[in-house]
Amino acid sequence: MALDQETFDQLVQTVRRFIRERLVPLERQVDETDRIPDEIVEEMKELGLFGLSIPQEYGGIGLNVTEEVKLAFELGYTSPAFRSIIGTNNGIGSQGIVNDGTPEQKAKYLPKLASGEIIGSFCLTEPDVGSDAASLRTSARMDGNEYVINGTKRYITNAPHAGVFTVMARTDPDNKGAGGISAFVVENGLPGLKFGKADKKMGQKGAHVCDVIFEDVRVPADSIIGGKEGMGFKTAMKVLDRGRINIAAACVGVAQRLIEESVRYATERKQFGQAIANYQLIQAMLADSQTECYAAKMMVLDAAEKRDRGENTIQEAACAKYYASEMVGRVADRAVQIHGGAGYLAEYNVERFYRDVRLFRIYEGTSQIQQLIIAREMLKRFAG
Ligand code: COS
């Protein structure tokens, strides 16, 4: 336990209240305006939500993974965009530094990420490099005591707001694989660092994504995370392992909300003289959603607990992310079906969540990449 039980329970209660009283009423506005109000971001900072997973010695709350996923179950109750604005500071935008950063890098960046003073962002994907992350082309060439970074990164969450980027770039042009890649901390505002225009998305409105373009961006040699070349791919993979458990937890949270919406609607809506909840075909859909959501929740908790015990959870993280993201897709589909015609209208929450959840099966590794990782780990374990 990073926190004593009472303090943690209080944190969960506070976050639950904040979500229901402040965030849920704003969901439609955020979807329509594609913007989270500034005062909400400020309230999130005051609650410490930007530093949930950052160690206490650097100003964060320092939750372990089990605690973090329990909070993610809560955060999943509302639009994923609210989770996204704090998500990179707690996940892919900070964990490279938390896991592998030098003491100086940790001291310099983690307190600002924990307080929300700056937003962290993670630059791995490129226009021609997605699932095959080890083939990335962005280069970092040594010149004196600096590296010169060139390349384009794509679909970068929170890039338009970011103050610091974790950037994977190839430092060894002769090594075209994972071993030629290093991870850098790169501050926004450097000459040659540019942004594409914000991408228009299917859902998760209010969460912003754009290209990050590096044109001869010069960074000091000590910007390499951990100070050693060639470790960047492993840094990225370790970050994604923890991130995938967290995404899976968010999927469980959203599924719980969708089930609640479905039960409420089925109880209120009357057809053939009675509430549709009385009909067994509706009950079957509710039961399937509840069963699958419960299964995903147990997987997430098991993966988180194993990780907190220091076990290798590459396979469990991939299983949880794969199952939970597919599960919430099915739950959202049933929620729309239970709502009938109303489920297709923007006026009802399930229409928005149906669009929002589609991304969970894609980012931080597609379902197909999770399948590949799971099978590889199975074969590795079999071979001993
Ligand atoms: N933790 C630590 N190290 C890891 C690791 C992990 N989870 N996964 C791989 N590595 C290490 C390997 O052990 C290997 O090290 P050695 O060379 O010392 O043996 C090295 O990294 C290369 O690994 P591997 O050979 O498995 O790399 P592949 O190119 O075959 O691909 C996949 C690995 C497909 C799993 C990886 O590219 C991937 O996760 N792709 C999806 C990327 C993604 O999620 N993108 C989403 C956008 S970011 S939000």
JSON list of C-alpha atoms in Angstrom, two decimals, residues 18-153:
[
{"chain": "A", "resi": 18, "resn": "PHE", "atom": "CA", "xyz": [-15.90, 15.32, -7.96]},
{"chain": "A", "resi": 19, "resn": "ILE", "atom": "CA", "xyz": [-16.77, 13.13, -10.95]},
{"chain": "A", "resi": 20, "resn": "ARG", "atom": "CA", "xyz": [-20.50, 13.01, -10.24]},
{"chain": "A", "resi": 21, "resn": "GLU", "atom": "CA", "xyz": [-20.95, 16.62, -9.16]},
{"chain": "A", "resi": 22, "resn": "ARG", "atom": "CA", "xyz": [-18.52, 18.44, -11.45]},
{"chain": "A", "resi": 23, "resn": "LEU", "atom": "CA", "xyz": [-17.65, 16.29, -14.47]},
{"chain": "A", "resi": 24, "resn": "VAL", "atom": "CA", "xyz": [-20.80, 14.34, -15.36]},
{"chain": "A", "resi": 25, "resn": "PRO", "atom": "CA", "xyz": [-22.89, 17.53, -15.78]},
{"chain": "A", "resi": 26, "resn": "LEU", "atom": "CA", "xyz": [-20.27, 18.86, -18.25]},
{"chain": "A", "resi": 27, "resn": "GLU", "atom": "CA", "xyz": [-20.02, 15.76, -20.44]},
{"chain": "A", "resi": 28, "resn": "ARG", "atom": "CA", "xyz": [-22.24, 16.98, -23.25]},
{"chain": "A", "resi": 29, "resn": "GLN", "atom": "CA", "xyz": [-20.70, 20.46, -23.24]},
{"chain": "A", "resi": 30, "resn": "VAL", "atom": "CA", "xyz": [-17.20, 18.96, -23.54]},
{"chain": "A", "resi": 31, "resn": "ASP", "atom": "CA", "xyz": [-18.35, 16.75, -26.42]},
{"chain": "A", "resi": 32, "resn": "GLU", "atom": "CA", "xyz": [-19.93, 19.67, -28.25]},
{"chain": "A", "resi": 33, "resn": "THR", "atom": "CA", "xyz": [-17.19, 22.25, -27.66]},
{"chain": "A", "resi": 34, "resn": "ASP", "atom": "CA", "xyz": [-14.24, 19.80, -27.82]},
{"chain": "A", "resi": 35, "resn": "ARG", "atom": "CA", "xyz": [-12.83, 21.57, -24.77]},
{"chain": "A", "resi": 36, "resn": "ILE", "atom": "CA", "xyz": [-12.44, 20.90, -21.05]},
{"chain": "A", "resi": 37, "resn": "PRO", "atom": "CA", "xyz": [-13.11, 24.14, -19.11]},
{"chain": "A", "resi": 38, "resn": "ASP", "atom": "CA", "xyz": [-9.98, 25.68, -17.54]},
{"chain": "A", "resi": 39, "resn": "GLU", "atom": "CA", "xyz": [-11.56, 25.77, -14.08]},
{"chain": "A", "resi": 40, "resn": "ILE", "atom": "CA", "xyz": [-12.00, 21.98, -14.20]},
{"chain": "A", "resi": 41, "resn": "VAL", "atom": "CA", "xyz": [-8.31, 21.52, -14.98]},
{"chain": "A", "resi": 42, "resn": "GLU", "atom": "CA", "xyz": [-7.50, 23.78, -12.02]},
{"chain": "A", "resi": 43, "resn": "GLU", "atom": "CA", "xyz": [-9.74, 21.75, -9.72]},
{"chain": "A", "resi": 44, "resn": "MET", "atom": "CA", "xyz": [-8.03, 18.57, -10.94]},
{"chain": "A", "resi": 45, "resn": "LYS", "atom": "CA", "xyz": [-4.66, 20.08, -10.03]},
{"chain": "A", "resi": 46, "resn": "GLU", "atom": "CA", "xyz": [-5.91, 20.95, -6.54]},
{"chain": "A", "resi": 47, "resn": "LEU", "atom": "CA", "xyz": [-7.13, 17.39, -6.04]},
{"chain": "A", "resi": 48, "resn": "GLY", "atom": "CA", "xyz": [-3.68, 16.07, -6.98]},
{"chain": "A", "resi": 49, "resn": "LEU", "atom": "CA", "xyz": [-5.03, 14.15, -9.96]},
{"chain": "A", "resi": 50, "resn": "PHE", "atom": "CA", "xyz": [-2.02, 14.91, -12.18]},
{"chain": "A", "resi": 51, "resn": "GLY", "atom": "CA", "xyz": [0.35, 13.17, -9.81]},
{"chain": "A", "resi": 52, "resn": "LEU", "atom": "CA", "xyz": [-1.51, 10.02, -8.81]},
{"chain": "A", "resi": 53, "resn": "SER", "atom": "CA", "xyz": [1.26, 7.66, -9.92]},
{"chain": "A", "resi": 54, "resn": "ILE", "atom": "CA", "xyz": [4.27, 9.94, -9.40]},
{"chain": "A", "resi": 55, "resn": "PRO", "atom": "CA", "xyz": [6.29, 9.08, -6.25]},
{"chain": "A", "resi": 56, "resn": "GLN", "atom": "CA", "xyz": [5.59, 11.17, -3.16]},
{"chain": "A", "resi": 57, "resn": "GLU", "atom": "CA", "xyz": [9.22, 12.35, -2.95]},
{"chain": "A", "resi": 58, "resn": "TYR", "atom": "CA", "xyz": [8.56, 14.22, -6.21]},
{"chain": "A", "resi": 59, "resn": "GLY", "atom": "CA", "xyz": [5.29, 15.75, -5.09]},
{"chain": "A", "resi": 60, "resn": "GLY", "atom": "CA", "xyz": [2.90, 13.07, -6.36]},
{"chain": "A", "resi": 61, "resn": "ILE", "atom": "CA", "xyz": [0.53, 10.81, -4.43]},
{"chain": "A", "resi": 62, "resn": "GLY", "atom": "CA", "xyz": [2.58, 7.74, -5.36]},
{"chain": "A", "resi": 63, "resn": "LEU", "atom": "CA", "xyz": [-0.23, 5.23, -5.79]},
{"chain": "A", "resi": 64, "resn": "ASN", "atom": "CA", "xyz": [0.75, 1.67, -6.49]},
{"chain": "A", "resi": 65, "resn": "VAL", "atom": "CA", "xyz": [-0.82, 0.02, -9.54]},
{"chain": "A", "resi": 66, "resn": "THR", "atom": "CA", "xyz": [-3.64, -1.63, -7.57]},
{"chain": "A", "resi": 67, "resn": "GLU", "atom": "CA", "xyz": [-4.64, 1.69, -6.06]},
{"chain": "A", "resi": 68, "resn": "GLU", "atom": "CA", "xyz": [-4.27, 3.41, -9.41]},
{"chain": "A", "resi": 69, "resn": "VAL", "atom": "CA", "xyz": [-6.64, 1.00, -11.16]},
{"chain": "A", "resi": 70, "resn": "LYS", "atom": "CA", "xyz": [-9.22, 1.37, -8.40]},
{"chain": "A", "resi": 71, "resn": "LEU", "atom": "CA", "xyz": [-9.21, 5.11, -9.05]},
{"chain": "A", "resi": 72, "resn": "ALA", "atom": "CA", "xyz": [-9.33, 4.45, -12.81]},
{"chain": "A", "resi": 73, "resn": "PHE", "atom": "CA", "xyz": [-12.53, 2.42, -12.24]},
{"chain": "A", "resi": 74, "resn": "GLU", "atom": "CA", "xyz": [-13.96, 5.65, -10.76]},
{"chain": "A", "resi": 75, "resn": "LEU", "atom": "CA", "xyz": [-12.57, 7.95, -13.46]},
{"chain": "A", "resi": 76, "resn": "GLY", "atom": "CA", "xyz": [-14.04, 5.68, -16.11]},
{"chain": "A", "resi": 77, "resn": "TYR", "atom": "CA", "xyz": [-17.50, 6.67, -14.91]},
{"chain": "A", "resi": 78, "resn": "THR", "atom": "CA", "xyz": [-17.30, 9.88, -16.91]},
{"chain": "A", "resi": 79, "resn": "SER", "atom": "CA", "xyz": [-16.17, 10.91, -20.41]},
{"chain": "A", "resi": 80, "resn": "PRO", "atom": "CA", "xyz": [-12.72, 9.51, -21.23]},
{"chain": "A", "resi": 81, "resn": "ALA", "atom": "CA", "xyz": [-11.57, 13.03, -22.20]},
{"chain": "A", "resi": 82, "resn": "PHE", "atom": "CA", "xyz": [-11.44, 14.01, -18.52]},
{"chain": "A", "resi": 83, "resn": "ARG", "atom": "CA", "xyz": [-9.19, 11.04, -17.82]},
{"chain": "A", "resi": 84, "resn": "SER", "atom": "CA", "xyz": [-7.09, 11.87, -20.86]},
{"chain": "A", "resi": 85, "resn": "ILE", "atom": "CA", "xyz": [-6.05, 15.32, -19.66]},
{"chain": "A", "resi": 86, "resn": "ILE", "atom": "CA", "xyz": [-4.55, 13.80, -16.46]},
{"chain": "A", "resi": 87, "resn": "GLY", "atom": "CA", "xyz": [-3.77, 10.46, -18.13]},
{"chain": "A", "resi": 88, "resn": "THR", "atom": "CA", "xyz": [-0.47, 11.27, -19.79]},
{"chain": "A", "resi": 89, "resn": "ASN", "atom": "CA", "xyz": [1.03, 12.86, -16.64]},
{"chain": "A", "resi": 90, "resn": "ASN", "atom": "CA", "xyz": [0.14, 9.72, -14.69]},
{"chain": "A", "resi": 91, "resn": "GLY", "atom": "CA", "xyz": [1.02, 7.32, -17.49]},
{"chain": "A", "resi": 92, "resn": "ILE", "atom": "CA", "xyz": [2.92, 7.45, -20.72]},
{"chain": "A", "resi": 93, "resn": "GLY", "atom": "CA", "xyz": [4.05, 11.08, -20.31]},
{"chain": "A", "resi": 94, "resn": "SER", "atom": "CA", "xyz": [5.82, 10.55, -16.97]},
{"chain": "A", "resi": 95, "resn": "GLN", "atom": "CA", "xyz": [6.53, 6.87, -16.43]},
{"chain": "A", "resi": 96, "resn": "GLY", "atom": "CA", "xyz": [9.59, 6.75, -18.70]},
{"chain": "A", "resi": 97, "resn": "ILE", "atom": "CA", "xyz": [11.23, 9.28, -16.36]},
{"chain": "A", "resi": 98, "resn": "VAL", "atom": "CA", "xyz": [9.83, 7.58, -13.22]},
{"chain": "A", "resi": 99, "resn": "ASN", "atom": "CA", "xyz": [11.17, 4.15, -14.27]},
{"chain": "A", "resi": 100, "resn": "ASP", "atom": "CA", "xyz": [14.39, 4.95, -16.05]},
{"chain": "A", "resi": 101, "resn": "GLY", "atom": "CA", "xyz": [15.19, 8.66, -15.58]},
{"chain": "A", "resi": 102, "resn": "THR", "atom": "CA", "xyz": [18.38, 9.91, -13.95]},
{"chain": "A", "resi": 103, "resn": "PRO", "atom": "CA", "xyz": [18.04, 11.54, -10.49]},
{"chain": "A", "resi": 104, "resn": "GLU", "atom": "CA", "xyz": [18.48, 14.95, -12.18]},
{"chain": "A", "resi": 105, "resn": "GLN", "atom": "CA", "xyz": [15.73, 14.24, -14.74]},
{"chain": "A", "resi": 106, "resn": "LYS", "atom": "CA", "xyz": [13.38, 13.09, -12.01]},
{"chain": "A", "resi": 107, "resn": "ALA", "atom": "CA", "xyz": [14.07, 16.15, -9.85]},
{"chain": "A", "resi": 108, "resn": "LYS", "atom": "CA", "xyz": [13.65, 18.51, -12.78]},
{"chain": "A", "resi": 109, "resn": "TYR", "atom": "CA", "xyz": [10.44, 17.21, -14.35]},
{"chain": "A", "resi": 110, "resn": "LEU", "atom": "CA", "xyz": [8.45, 15.02, -11.97]},
{"chain": "A", "resi": 111, "resn": "PRO", "atom": "CA", "xyz": [7.38, 17.73, -9.49]},
{"chain": "A", "resi": 112, "resn": "LYS", "atom": "CA", "xyz": [5.99, 19.85, -12.35]},
{"chain": "A", "resi": 113, "resn": "LEU", "atom": "CA", "xyz": [4.21, 16.86, -13.87]},
{"chain": "A", "resi": 114, "resn": "ALA", "atom": "CA", "xyz": [2.80, 15.86, -10.47]},
{"chain": "A", "resi": 115, "resn": "SER", "atom": "CA", "xyz": [1.35, 19.32, -9.83]},
{"chain": "A", "resi": 116, "resn": "GLY", "atom": "CA", "xyz": [-0.02, 19.66, -13.35]},
{"chain": "A", "resi": 117, "resn": "GLU", "atom": "CA", "xyz": [2.14, 22.74, -13.93]},
{"chain": "A", "resi": 118, "resn": "ILE", "atom": "CA", "xyz": [3.23, 21.04, -17.15]},
{"chain": "A", "resi": 119, "resn": "ILE", "atom": "CA", "xyz": [1.62, 18.31, -19.23]},
{"chain": "A", "resi": 120, "resn": "GLY", "atom": "CA", "xyz": [3.72, 15.34, -20.33]},
{"chain": "A", "resi": 121, "resn": "SER", "atom": "CA", "xyz": [3.30, 13.64, -23.68]},
{"chain": "A", "resi": 122, "resn": "PHE", "atom": "CA", "xyz": [4.68, 10.45, -25.25]},
{"chain": "A", "resi": 123, "resn": "CYS", "atom": "CA", "xyz": [6.05, 10.46, -28.81]},
{"chain": "A", "resi": 124, "resn": "LEU", "atom": "CA", "xyz": [6.46, 6.95, -30.23]},
{"chain": "A", "resi": 125, "resn": "THR", "atom": "CA", "xyz": [4.12, 6.56, -33.23]},
{"chain": "A", "resi": 126, "resn": "GLU", "atom": "CA", "xyz": [5.07, 8.06, -36.61]},
{"chain": "A", "resi": 127, "resn": "PRO", "atom": "CA", "xyz": [3.26, 8.49, -39.95]},
{"chain": "A", "resi": 128, "resn": "ASP", "atom": "CA", "xyz": [4.67, 5.17, -41.22]},
{"chain": "A", "resi": 129, "resn": "VAL", "atom": "CA", "xyz": [5.35, 3.49, -37.87]},
{"chain": "A", "resi": 130, "resn": "GLY", "atom": "CA", "xyz": [2.50, 2.30, -35.64]},
{"chain": "A", "resi": 131, "resn": "SER", "atom": "CA", "xyz": [2.33, -1.28, -34.39]},
{"chain": "A", "resi": 132, "resn": "ASP", "atom": "CA", "xyz": [5.90, -1.97, -35.54]},
{"chain": "A", "resi": 133, "resn": "ALA", "atom": "CA", "xyz": [7.29, 0.55, -33.08]},
{"chain": "A", "resi": 134, "resn": "ALA", "atom": "CA", "xyz": [10.88, -0.74, -33.30]},
{"chain": "A", "resi": 135, "resn": "SER", "atom": "CA", "xyz": [11.18, 0.45, -36.90]},
{"chain": "A", "resi": 136, "resn": "LEU", "atom": "CA", "xyz": [10.78, 4.12, -36.05]},
{"chain": "A", "resi": 137, "resn": "ARG", "atom": "CA", "xyz": [12.63, 6.62, -38.22]},
{"chain": "A", "resi": 138, "resn": "THR", "atom": "CA", "xyz": [12.93, 9.78, -36.16]},
{"chain": "A", "resi": 139, "resn": "SER", "atom": "CA", "xyz": [16.66, 10.32, -35.76]},
{"chain": "A", "resi": 140, "resn": "ALA", "atom": "CA", "xyz": [18.81, 11.84, -33.03]},
{"chain": "A", "resi": 141, "resn": "ARG", "atom": "CA", "xyz": [22.32, 12.60, -34.24]},
{"chain": "A", "resi": 142, "resn": "MET", "atom": "CA", "xyz": [25.11, 13.55, -31.84]},
{"chain": "A", "resi": 143, "resn": "ASP", "atom": "CA", "xyz": [26.67, 16.94, -32.61]},
{"chain": "A", "resi": 144, "resn": "GLY", "atom": "CA", "xyz": [29.15, 18.21, -30.01]},
{"chain": "A", "resi": 145, "resn": "ASN", "atom": "CA", "xyz": [27.42, 17.91, -26.66]},
{"chain": "A", "resi": 146, "resn": "GLU", "atom": "CA", "xyz": [23.96, 17.97, -28.18]},
{"chain": "A", "resi": 147, "resn": "TYR", "atom": "CA", "xyz": [21.64, 15.66, -30.11]},
{"chain": "A", "resi": 148, "resn": "VAL", "atom": "CA", "xyz": [19.87, 16.96, -33.19]},
{"chain": "A", "resi": 149, "resn": "ILE", "atom": "CA", "xyz": [16.39, 15.43, -33.57]},
{"chain": "A", "resi": 150, "resn": "ASN", "atom": "CA", "xyz": [14.58, 15.13, -36.91]},
{"chain": "A", "resi": 151, "resn": "GLY", "atom": "CA", "xyz": [11.30, 13.40, -37.69]},
{"chain": "A", "resi": 152, "resn": "THR", "atom": "CA", "xyz": [7.53, 13.48, -37.29]},
{"chain": "A", "resi": 153, "resn": "LYS", "atom": "CA", "xyz": [5.46, 11.87, -34.54]}
]
